Amino acid sequence: MKKVIIIGAGLGGLACGIQLQHAGFDVTIIEKNGHAGGKMMPVKIGDYSFDFGPNTITMPGVFKRVFSNVGESMEDYLELIRLDHHTKNVFRSGDSFIQSIDPHFVISQLAMLDPYGAKNYWGYLKEVNRLYGQAESGFFHRSFHSWLDYLSPGLTKAFFSVRPLETMAHFHKRFFSSPDILQVFNRYATYIGSSPYKSPATFSLIGHLEMNEGVFTVKGGNTKIADAFSQVFKKLGGTLHLNEEVSQIVIEKQRASGVQLKNGTKIKGETVIINGDFITATKQLIKEKDRPSFSTKKLDAYEPSISAFVILAGLKTFQKDIHHHHVFFPEDYRKEFQDIFTHQKLPDDPTIYISHSAYTDRGISKGSNLFILVNAPAVQMQSEEAVTHYKEAIYSRLEEQGIPIRSEIEAEKIYTPDSIAHLFHAYKGALYGVSSHKKKDAFLRPRNASKDTAGLFYVGGTTHPGGGSPMVTLSGLNVAKEIIDQHKKKDSDRTKSKKSTNS
Ligand SMILES: Cc1cc2nc3c(=O)[nH]c(=O)nc-3n(C[C@H](O)[C@H](O)[C@H](O)COP(=O)(O)OP(=O)(O)OC[C@H]3O[C@@H](n4cnc5c(N)ncnc54)[C@H](O)[C@@H]3O)c2cc1C
């Protein structure tokens, strides 16, 4: 059996491992942390349960394919619940707007908040649906190695039809005029770790996922997706090592031949797949002489995506007024991105996002389990005092909005860009690898097959097609297919050459 080693048990690594194990490969996944799922991480503090990482789940069909491709049924492992009114957005003006897949409900709110938006809403839904369709059929299921790939027949037209040259913020102005409502839709840029004022309008397709198809949650916690993936992987005979760290990829004659662990153990494999962060893993695990296409200088020049300042707060009394997804917007949204990307500092007046899964799934946790996230630059935090100061400022803002934090809080844990970098080996704590501000970085994400080393692949959110739980899962499916196809081709070439030698 051909041996495959996957470095990292994130969703991308697990999805890829499942497909390869099912196709007859002997797959070993090595994960440095004590849980499978990578950034999709369960956290328990006393009686409070939290999902760290993916709180907003879209594209359930992608997760379903991981199971159905190997003869399993997602429904046997997971119960997905669609949230009809999924996100409550609160503005400084005091107004609020609830996002929903019910267009009539959305239009009735827009009629009061943004009459221009109310008039255009059907057109918006149609256009984001079109963007999604073009991107899905043209780009999601294949890798791109150079701009030439976009010039292949059929793709050039598809490429220009996804509005790569327009910014997301500009695109949304075609449909909405209220600054409040524009913030709601521009926030989608943060789902790819970027600024709406710089990233391409292509990513407005996220609106299709949220406003046409719906936002989902998993009963018992979204981390159940990772649990289910690792169960299926092991059921198929795959080997999962937790609490083991890879320190080097062994490369001989420009071919990957295995890995070395931090404890000195060497494991051989004909194929090595990196699921860890592209920049960190390439720098740390591959000697510079073995990666001429990615010198350390070149890797250091990438602009990292957004990181996060996260507070997990357990409130003793259930807060029925905090929605499953609840967002408090700042006074000046553009300034938030200037603070993050230009001044590389924590925003003075940030957007505060809360995920409160107990709102939908009351049995999941004691009281209210608030996952509070503020966008942060991917840089080191200065000091413990700075962290406490920032946390207190967030609590004060929430209390001004009527959320009782200090009088209710019983459990608390804070994650900064530093701790995210440390926990997942994420480059400077970036959640999604490289930002999508430059056209090159948005459309030519690091390719899945290594340029320099045969038998070495990358899978996950920092490579193609991009970050976010469904995209990284897709990348797992794509990479597995690429490896399976390569092996099939090799086998058939070998059979042909044997036949021609015999005849
Ligand atoms: C705070 C936060 C909020 C998010 N919110 C959402 C959301 O709402 N919706 C959504 O869809 N997505 C969200 N995401 C993004 C989503 O979590 C990621 O895109 C996705 O989970 C990444 O999966 P991955 O396969 O790329 O691997 P990762 O989850 O990055 O896992 C890679 C694994 O590799 C391991 N590793 C690295 N180096 C080594 C080594 N040398 N040896 C062994 N193991 C190694 C790491 O420990 C890690 O477990 C969020 C992320 C964060 C952090």
Coordinates of C-alpha atoms and ligand atoms in Angstrom, one line a residue:
M1 CA 0.0 0.0 0.0
K2 CA 1.3 3.5 -0.8
K3 CA 2.1 5.4 2.3
V4 CA 0.8 9.0 2.8
I5 CA 1.7 11.2 5.7
I6 CA -0.5 14.3 6.4
I7 CA 1.0 17.0 8.7
G8 CA -1.9 18.4 10.7
A9 CA -5.4 17.2 11.5
G10 CA -7.3 20.3 10.4
L11 CA -10.5 19.9 8.4
G12 CA -8.5 19.9 5.2
G13 CA -6.1 17.2 6.4
L14 CA -8.9 15.0 7.7
A15 CA -11.1 15.4 4.6
C16 CA -8.1 14.5 2.4
G17 CA -7.0 11.6 4.6
I18 CA -10.5 10.1 4.5
Q19 CA -10.6 10.1 0.7
L20 CA -7.1 8.7 0.3
Q21 CA -7.6 6.0 2.9
H22 CA -10.8 4.9 1.2
A23 CA -8.9 4.9 -2.2
G24 CA -6.5 2.3 -0.9
F25 CA -3.6 4.5 0.5
D26 CA -2.2 3.9 3.9
V27 CA -2.6 7.3 5.6
T28 CA -1.0 8.5 8.8
I29 CA -2.0 12.0 10.1
I30 CA 0.3 13.6 12.6
E31 CA -1.1 16.4 14.7
K32 CA 0.8 18.4 17.3
N33 CA -2.2 19.3 19.4
G34 CA -4.3 17.0 21.5
H35 CA -7.5 17.3 19.4
A36 CA -8.4 16.6 15.8
G37 CA -9.9 19.5 13.9
G38 CA -7.2 22.2 14.0
K39 CA -8.8 25.6 14.4
M40 CA -12.1 23.9 14.8
M41 CA -11.4 23.3 18.5
P42 CA -13.7 22.5 21.4
V43 CA -13.1 24.4 24.6
K44 CA -14.6 23.5 27.9
I45 CA -14.3 25.7 31.0
G46 CA -16.1 24.1 33.9
D47 CA -19.7 23.6 32.8
Y48 CA -19.4 26.0 29.8
S49 CA -18.7 24.7 26.3
F50 CA -17.5 26.7 23.4
D51 CA -16.6 26.2 19.8
F52 CA -13.4 28.0 19.0
G53 CA -12.9 28.7 15.2
P54 CA -15.7 28.1 12.8
N55 CA -18.9 29.4 14.3
T56 CA -20.7 30.2 11.0
I57 CA -21.2 27.1 9.0
T58 CA -22.2 27.3 5.3
M59 CA -22.2 25.0 2.3
P60 CA -23.3 21.8 4.2
G61 CA -23.2 19.9 0.8
V62 CA -19.4 20.1 0.9
F63 CA -19.2 18.3 4.3
K64 CA -21.8 15.8 3.1
R65 CA -19.6 14.9 0.1
V66 CA -16.7 13.9 2.5
F67 CA -19.0 11.2 3.9
S68 CA -20.9 10.1 0.7
N69 CA -17.7 9.7 -1.3
V70 CA -16.7 6.9 1.0
G71 CA -20.1 5.3 1.4
E72 CA -21.0 6.9 4.7
S73 CA -23.9 9.2 5.5
M74 CA -23.4 12.5 7.2
E75 CA -26.8 12.2 8.9
D76 CA -25.5 9.2 10.9
Y77 CA -22.9 11.5 12.5
L78 CA -24.2 15.0 12.5
E79 CA -27.5 17.0 12.9
L80 CA -27.3 20.3 11.1
I81 CA -29.8 23.0 12.0
R82 CA -30.5 25.8 9.6
L83 CA -30.8 29.2 11.3
D84 CA -33.7 31.0 9.7
H85 CA -32.9 34.4 11.1
H86 CA -29.2 34.0 11.5
T87 CA -27.4 37.2 12.4
K88 CA -28.5 40.3 14.3
N89 CA -26.6 43.4 13.3
V90 CA -26.7 46.4 15.7
F91 CA -25.5 49.9 14.5
R92 CA -24.4 52.9 16.4
S93 CA -27.5 54.7 15.3
G94 CA -29.4 52.3 17.5
D95 CA -31.1 50.6 14.5
S96 CA -30.7 46.9 13.9
F97 CA -31.0 44.5 11.0
I98 CA -31.5 40.8 11.1
Q99 CA -30.1 38.7 8.2
S100 CA -32.3 35.8 7.0
I101 CA -32.8 33.6 4.0
D102 CA -36.4 34.9 3.9
P103 CA -36.1 37.7 1.3
H104 CA -39.5 39.1 2.2
F105 CA -38.4 39.5 5.8
V106 CA -35.2 41.1 4.7
I107 CA -37.0 43.5 2.3
S108 CA -39.4 44.5 5.0
Q109 CA -36.5 45.7 7.2
L110 CA -34.7 47.3 4.3
A111 CA -37.8 49.3 3.4
M112 CA -37.2 51.2 6.7
L113 CA -33.4 51.2 6.8
D114 CA -32.4 51.4 3.2
P115 CA -35.2 51.9 0.6
Y116 CA -32.7 51.8 -2.3
G117 CA -31.5 48.4 -0.9
A118 CA -35.1 47.2 -0.6
K119 CA -35.7 48.0 -4.3
N120 CA -32.5 46.2 -5.3
Y121 CA -32.5 43.2 -3.0
W122 CA -33.9 40.7 -5.5
G123 CA -31.2 41.9 -8.0
Y124 CA -28.6 41.5 -5.3
L125 CA -29.6 37.9 -4.6
K126 CA -29.5 37.1 -8.3
E127 CA -26.1 38.6 -8.8
V128 CA -24.5 36.9 -5.8
N129 CA -26.0 33.7 -7.0
R130 CA -24.5 34.2 -10.4
L131 CA -21.1 35.0 -8.9
Y132 CA -21.2 31.9 -6.8
G133 CA -22.2 29.7 -9.7
Q134 CA -19.4 31.0 -11.9
A135 CA -16.8 30.6 -9.1
E136 CA -18.1 27.1 -8.2
S137 CA -18.0 25.7 -11.7
G138 CA -14.8 27.4 -12.8
F139 CA -12.5 27.6 -9.8
F140 CA -13.4 25.7 -6.6
H141 CA -12.7 22.2 -7.9
R142 CA -9.3 22.7 -9.5
S143 CA -5.9 24.1 -8.7
F144 CA -4.4 27.2 -10.3
H145 CA -0.6 27.2 -10.9
S146 CA -0.2 30.4 -12.9
W147 CA -2.1 33.2 -14.6
L148 CA -1.9 31.1 -17.8
D149 CA -4.4 28.6 -16.2
Y150 CA -6.9 31.4 -16.1
L151 CA -6.3 31.9 -19.8
S152 CA -7.3 28.4 -20.7
P153 CA -10.3 28.1 -23.0
G154 CA -13.5 28.8 -21.2
L155 CA -11.9 30.1 -18.0
T156 CA -10.9 33.6 -19.2
K157 CA -14.5 34.5 -19.7
A158 CA -15.5 32.9 -16.3
F159 CA -12.6 34.7 -14.6
F160 CA -13.7 38.2 -15.8
S161 CA -17.3 37.5 -15.1
V162 CA -16.6 37.1 -11.3
R163 CA -15.7 40.8 -11.1
P164 CA -12.0 40.4 -10.1
L165 CA -11.2 44.0 -10.8
E166 CA -13.9 45.7 -8.7
T167 CA -13.7 45.9 -4.9
M168 CA -16.2 44.3 -2.7
A169 CA -17.2 47.7 -1.2
H170 CA -17.8 49.1 -4.6
F171 CA -19.9 46.2 -5.7
H172 CA -22.2 46.5 -2.7
K173 CA -22.8 50.1 -3.4
R174 CA -24.5 49.0 -6.6
F175 CA -27.3 47.5 -4.5
F176 CA -27.3 49.3 -1.1
S177 CA -26.9 52.9 0.0
S178 CA -27.3 53.0 3.8
P179 CA -23.8 53.1 5.5
D180 CA -25.2 50.7 8.1
I181 CA -26.4 48.1 5.6
L182 CA -23.2 48.4 3.6
Q183 CA -21.3 47.5 6.7
V184 CA -23.3 44.3 7.0
F185 CA -22.5 43.1 3.5
N186 CA -18.9 44.4 3.5
R187 CA -18.2 42.3 6.6
Y188 CA -18.0 39.3 4.3
A189 CA -14.5 40.4 3.4
T190 CA -13.4 39.5 7.0
Y191 CA -14.6 35.9 6.3
I192 CA -11.5 35.7 4.0
G193 CA -9.4 37.7 6.5
S194 CA -9.3 40.8 4.3
S195 CA -10.6 44.4 3.9
P196 CA -13.7 45.0 1.8
Y197 CA -12.1 48.2 0.5
K198 CA -9.2 46.1 -1.1
S199 CA -10.5 42.6 -1.8
P200 CA -12.2 41.7 -5.1
A201 CA -15.9 41.7 -5.5
T202 CA -15.7 38.0 -6.4
F203 CA -15.9 37.2 -2.7
S204 CA -19.3 38.9 -2.4
L205 CA -20.5 35.4 -3.4
I206 CA -20.4 34.8 0.4
G207 CA -23.7 36.7 0.3
H208 CA -25.2 33.9 -1.8
L209 CA -24.2 31.3 0.8
E210 CA -25.7 33.3 3.7
M211 CA -28.7 35.0 2.2
N212 CA -29.8 32.4 -0.4
E213 CA -28.6 29.1 1.0
G214 CA -28.5 29.7 4.8
V215 CA -26.3 29.5 7.8
F216 CA -26.1 26.3 9.8
T217 CA -25.1 25.1 13.2
V218 CA -24.4 21.6 14.4
K219 CA -26.4 20.2 17.3
G220 CA -23.9 19.6 20.2
G221 CA -21.4 22.1 18.7
N222 CA -19.8 22.7 15.3
T223 CA -16.7 20.8 16.4
K224 CA -18.7 17.6 16.0
I225 CA -17.8 18.0 12.3
A226 CA -14.2 17.4 13.1
D227 CA -15.1 14.6 15.5
A228 CA -17.1 12.9 12.8
F229 CA -14.3 13.3 10.2
S230 CA -11.8 11.7 12.6
Q231 CA -14.2 8.8 13.4
V232 CA -14.7 8.0 9.7
F233 CA -10.9 8.3 9.1
K234 CA -10.2 5.8 11.8
K235 CA -13.1 3.5 10.8
L236 CA -11.5 3.2 7.3
G237 CA -8.2 2.1 8.9
G238 CA -6.3 5.5 8.9
T239 CA -3.8 6.2 11.7
L240 CA -4.1 9.4 13.7
H241 CA -1.3 10.5 16.0
L242 CA -2.2 13.3 18.3
N243 CA 0.4 15.3 20.4
E244 CA 3.2 14.6 17.9
E245 CA 4.9 17.3 16.0
V246 CA 6.7 17.1 12.7
S247 CA 10.0 19.0 12.7
Q248 CA 11.2 18.3 9.2
I249 CA 10.1 16.9 5.8
V250 CA 12.7 14.5 4.5
I251 CA 13.5 15.4 0.8
E252 CA 15.8 13.2 -1.3
K253 CA 16.7 14.1 -4.9
Q254 CA 13.8 16.7 -5.0
R255 CA 11.3 14.1 -3.8
A256 CA 9.5 13.8 -0.5
S257 CA 10.3 10.6 1.2
G258 CA 8.9 11.0 4.7
V259 CA 9.0 13.2 7.9
Q260 CA 11.0 13.5 11.0
L261 CA 9.2 14.1 14.3
K262 CA 10.3 16.4 17.1
N263 CA 11.1 13.4 19.2
G264 CA 13.5 12.2 16.5
T265 CA 11.4 9.4 15.0
K266 CA 11.4 9.1 11.2
I267 CA 8.4 8.0 9.3
K268 CA 8.7 7.0 5.6
G269 CA 6.0 7.9 3.1
E270 CA 5.9 8.3 -0.7
T271 CA 3.5 11.3 -0.4
V272 CA 3.7 14.0 2.2
I273 CA 0.8 16.5 2.6
I274 CA 1.1 19.7 4.6
N275 CA -2.1 20.8 6.3
G276 CA -0.4 23.3 8.6
D277 CA -0.1 26.9 7.6
F278 CA 1.6 27.3 4.2
I279 CA 4.1 30.0 5.2
T280 CA 5.1 28.6 8.7
A281 CA 5.3 25.0 7.5
T282 CA 7.3 25.8 4.4
K283 CA 9.8 27.9 6.4
Q284 CA 10.1 25.5 9.4
L285 CA 9.8 22.1 7.8
I286 CA 11.7 22.4 4.5
K287 CA 15.3 23.4 4.3
E288 CA 15.8 26.6 2.2
K289 CA 18.0 24.8 -0.4
D290 CA 15.0 22.5 -1.1
R291 CA 12.6 25.3 -1.8
P292 CA 14.0 27.5 -4.5
S293 CA 10.6 28.9 -5.5
F294 CA 9.9 30.0 -1.9
S295 CA 12.9 31.6 -0.3
T296 CA 12.4 32.8 3.3
K297 CA 12.6 36.4 2.0
K298 CA 9.7 35.7 -0.4
L299 CA 7.6 34.0 2.2
D300 CA 8.2 36.9 4.7
A301 CA 6.9 39.3 2.0
Y302 CA 3.4 37.9 2.0
E303 CA 0.8 40.1 3.7
P304 CA -1.0 38.0 6.3
S305 CA -4.7 37.9 6.6
I306 CA -6.6 39.2 9.6
S307 CA -6.1 37.6 13.0
A308 CA -8.4 37.8 16.0
F309 CA -8.7 38.8 19.6
V310 CA -11.1 36.2 21.1
I311 CA -12.8 36.1 24.5
L312 CA -14.7 33.0 25.5
A313 CA -17.0 34.2 28.2
G314 CA -19.4 32.0 30.2
L315 CA -22.3 34.0 31.7
K316 CA -24.2 32.3 34.5
T317 CA -27.7 33.4 33.4
F318 CA -29.0 32.5 29.9
Q319 CA -29.2 35.7 27.9
K320 CA -32.2 35.3 25.6
D321 CA -31.6 38.7 23.8
I322 CA -28.1 37.7 22.5
H323 CA -28.8 36.0 19.1
H324 CA -26.9 33.0 17.8
H325 CA -24.8 35.4 15.7
H326 CA -24.8 39.0 17.0
V327 CA -22.7 41.9 15.6
F328 CA -22.1 45.3 17.0
F329 CA -20.7 47.7 14.4
P330 CA -18.4 50.7 15.1
E331 CA -18.9 54.3 14.1
D332 CA -16.4 54.2 11.3
Y333 CA -16.0 50.9 9.5
R334 CA -13.3 52.0 7.1
K335 CA -11.1 53.2 10.0
E336 CA -11.2 49.7 11.5
F337 CA -9.4 48.3 8.4
Q338 CA -6.9 51.1 8.4
D339 CA -6.1 50.3 12.0
I340 CA -5.6 46.6 11.2
F341 CA -3.8 46.7 7.9
T342 CA -2.2 50.1 7.7
H343 CA -1.3 50.9 11.3
Q344 CA -1.1 47.2 12.3
K345 CA -2.8 47.8 15.6
L346 CA -5.9 46.6 17.4
P347 CA -8.8 48.8 16.2
D348 CA -9.7 51.6 18.6
D349 CA -13.4 51.1 17.9
P350 CA -13.8 47.5 16.6
T351 CA -16.7 45.6 15.3
I352 CA -17.6 43.1 18.0
Y353 CA -19.0 39.7 16.8
I354 CA -20.6 37.3 19.3
S355 CA -21.5 33.7 18.6
H356 CA -23.9 32.4 21.2
S357 CA -24.7 28.8 20.2
A358 CA -26.7 28.1 23.4
Y359 CA -29.3 30.5 21.9
T360 CA -30.2 27.7 19.4
D361 CA -28.9 24.6 21.3
R362 CA -29.9 25.3 25.0
G363 CA -28.4 22.0 26.3
I364 CA -24.9 22.7 24.9
S365 CA -23.6 24.7 27.8
K366 CA -24.4 26.2 31.2
G367 CA -25.9 29.7 31.0
S368 CA -24.7 31.7 28.0
N369 CA -21.5 30.6 26.1
L370 CA -20.3 33.7 24.4
F371 CA -17.6 33.5 21.8
I372 CA -16.6 37.2 21.4
L373 CA -14.4 38.0 18.4
V374 CA -12.8 41.2 17.3
N375 CA -10.7 41.5 14.1
A376 CA -7.0 42.0 14.9
P377 CA -3.8 42.5 12.9
A378 CA -1.5 39.5 12.5
V379 CA 1.2 40.9 14.8
Q380 CA 2.4 40.3 18.3
M381 CA 0.4 41.7 21.2
Q382 CA 2.5 44.0 23.4
S383 CA 1.8 42.9 27.0
E384 CA -0.6 41.3 29.4
E385 CA -1.7 44.8 30.5
A386 CA -2.5 45.7 26.9
V387 CA -4.6 42.5 26.6
T388 CA -6.5 43.2 29.8
H389 CA -7.0 46.8 28.8
Y390 CA -8.4 45.8 25.5
K391 CA -10.7 43.2 27.0
E392 CA -12.1 45.7 29.5
A393 CA -12.8 48.1 26.6
I394 CA -14.8 45.4 24.8
Y395 CA -16.7 44.6 28.0
S396 CA -17.6 48.2 28.5
R397 CA -18.8 48.5 24.9
L398 CA -21.0 45.4 25.3
E399 CA -22.4 46.7 28.6
E400 CA -23.3 50.0 26.9
Q401 CA -25.3 47.9 24.5
G402 CA -27.2 46.3 27.4
I403 CA -25.2 43.0 27.7
P404 CA -24.4 42.2 31.4
I405 CA -20.9 40.9 31.3
R406 CA -19.1 41.8 34.5
S407 CA -22.0 41.0 36.8
E408 CA -22.6 37.6 35.1
I409 CA -19.2 36.3 34.0
E410 CA -18.1 33.0 35.6
A411 CA -15.7 31.6 33.0
E412 CA -13.2 33.4 30.8
K413 CA -10.4 32.6 28.4
I414 CA -8.6 35.0 26.0
Y415 CA -6.9 34.2 22.7
T416 CA -4.7 36.8 21.0
P417 CA -2.9 36.7 17.6
D418 CA 0.2 35.4 19.6
S419 CA -1.7 32.5 21.1
I420 CA -3.4 31.6 17.8
A421 CA 0.1 31.6 16.1
H422 CA 1.4 29.4 18.8
L423 CA -1.5 27.0 19.0
F424 CA -1.9 26.2 15.3
H425 CA 1.5 27.3 13.9
A426 CA -0.5 30.0 12.1
Y427 CA 1.8 32.6 10.4
K428 CA 1.7 35.6 12.8
G429 CA -1.6 34.3 14.0
A430 CA -3.3 34.9 10.6
L431 CA -6.6 33.0 10.5
Y432 CA -6.6 32.5 6.7
G433 CA -2.9 32.6 5.6
V434 CA -2.3 35.2 3.0
S435 CA -4.7 38.2 2.7
S436 CA -6.7 38.5 -0.5
H437 CA -5.8 42.2 -1.2
K438 CA -3.5 41.6 -4.2
K439 CA -5.0 40.0 -7.2
K440 CA -2.2 37.5 -7.2
D441 CA -2.9 36.5 -3.7
A442 CA -6.6 36.3 -4.1
F443 CA -6.6 34.3 -7.3
L444 CA -3.3 32.5 -7.2
R445 CA -3.2 31.2 -3.7
P446 CA -0.3 28.9 -2.9
R447 CA -0.8 25.9 -5.2
N448 CA -1.7 22.5 -3.8
A449 CA 1.2 20.6 -5.5
S450 CA 4.7 21.8 -4.5
K451 CA 6.6 23.5 -7.2
D452 CA 9.9 22.2 -6.0
T453 CA 9.4 18.8 -4.5
A454 CA 7.7 15.8 -6.1
G455 CA 5.3 13.9 -3.8
L456 CA 4.7 17.0 -1.6
F457 CA 1.3 18.7 -1.4
Y458 CA -0.5 21.5 0.5
V459 CA -4.0 21.3 1.8
G460 CA -6.1 23.7 3.8
G461 CA -7.2 27.2 4.3
T462 CA -3.9 28.8 3.5
T463 CA -3.8 27.3 0.0
H464 CA -6.3 27.0 -2.9
P465 CA -9.3 27.5 -3.0
G466 CA -9.1 29.4 0.4
G467 CA -10.0 29.7 4.0
G468 CA -13.2 29.0 5.9
S469 CA -14.4 25.5 6.9
P470 CA -16.2 24.5 3.7
M471 CA -13.4 25.8 1.4
V472 CA -10.6 23.9 3.4
T473 CA -12.8 20.8 3.2
L474 CA -13.1 21.3 -0.6
S475 CA -9.3 21.7 -0.8
G476 CA -9.0 18.3 1.0
L477 CA -11.3 16.7 -1.6
N478 CA -9.4 18.4 -4.5
V479 CA -5.9 17.3 -3.3
A480 CA -7.0 13.8 -2.7
K481 CA -8.4 13.6 -6.2
E482 CA -5.2 15.0 -7.6
I483 CA -3.1 12.4 -5.8
I484 CA -5.5 9.5 -6.8
D485 CA -5.5 10.6 -10.4
Q486 CA -1.7 10.9 -10.5
H487 CA -1.3 7.4 -9.1
K488 CA -3.9 6.0 -11.6
K489 CA -2.0 7.6 -14.5
K490 CA 1.3 6.2 -13.2
D491 CA -0.2 2.7 -12.9
S492 CA -1.7 2.9 -16.4
D493 CA 1.6 4.2 -17.9
R494 CA 3.5 1.3 -16.2
T495 CA 1.0 -1.2 -17.6
K496 CA 1.3 0.3 -21.1
S497 CA 5.1 0.2 -21.0
K498 CA 5.0 -3.4 -19.7
K499 CA 2.7 -4.4 -22.6
S500 CA 4.9 -2.7 -25.2
T501 CA 8.1 -4.4 -23.8
N502 CA 6.3 -7.8 -23.9
S503 CA 5.0 -7.4 -27.4
Ligands
LIG1 C1 -11.1 32.5 15.6 C2 -11.5 31.9 14.3 C3 -12.8 32.1 13.8 C4 -13.1 31.5 12.6 N1 -14.4 31.6 12.2 C5 -14.8 30.8 11.1 C6 -16.2 30.7 10.8 O1 -17.1 31.3 11.4 N2 -16.5 30.0 9.7 C7 -15.6 29.3 8.9 O2 -16.0 28.6 8.0 N3 -14.3 29.4 9.2 C8 -13.9 30.1 10.3 N4 -12.6 30.1 10.7 C9 -11.6 29.6 9.8 C10 -11.5 28.1 9.8 O3 -11.4 27.7 11.2 C11 -10.3 27.6 9.1 O4 -10.3 28.1 7.8 C12 -10.2 26.1 9.0 O5 -10.6 25.4 10.2 C13 -8.7 25.7 8.7 O6 -8.6 24.4 8.4 P1 -7.3 23.8 7.9 O7 -7.6 22.5 7.3 O8 -6.6 24.8 7.0 O9 -6.3 23.6 9.1 P2 -6.1 24.1 10.5 O10 -7.3 24.2 11.3 O11 -5.2 25.4 10.4 O12 -5.2 22.9 11.1 C14 -3.9 22.7 10.8 C15 -3.3 21.8 11.9 O13 -2.0 21.5 11.6 C16 -1.3 21.4 12.8 N5 0.1 21.5 12.6 C17 0.8 22.6 12.1 N6 2.1 22.4 12.0 C18 2.3 21.1 12.5 C19 3.4 20.3 12.6 N7 4.7 20.7 12.3 N8 3.3 19.0 13.1 C20 2.1 18.5 13.5 N9 0.9 19.3 13.3 C21 1.0 20.5 12.8 C22 -1.9 22.5 13.7 O14 -1.7 22.2 15.0 C23 -3.3 22.4 13.3 O15 -4.1 21.6 14.1 C24 -12.2 30.7 11.9 C25 -10.9 30.5 12.4 C26 -10.6 31.1 13.6 C27 -9.2 30.8 14.2

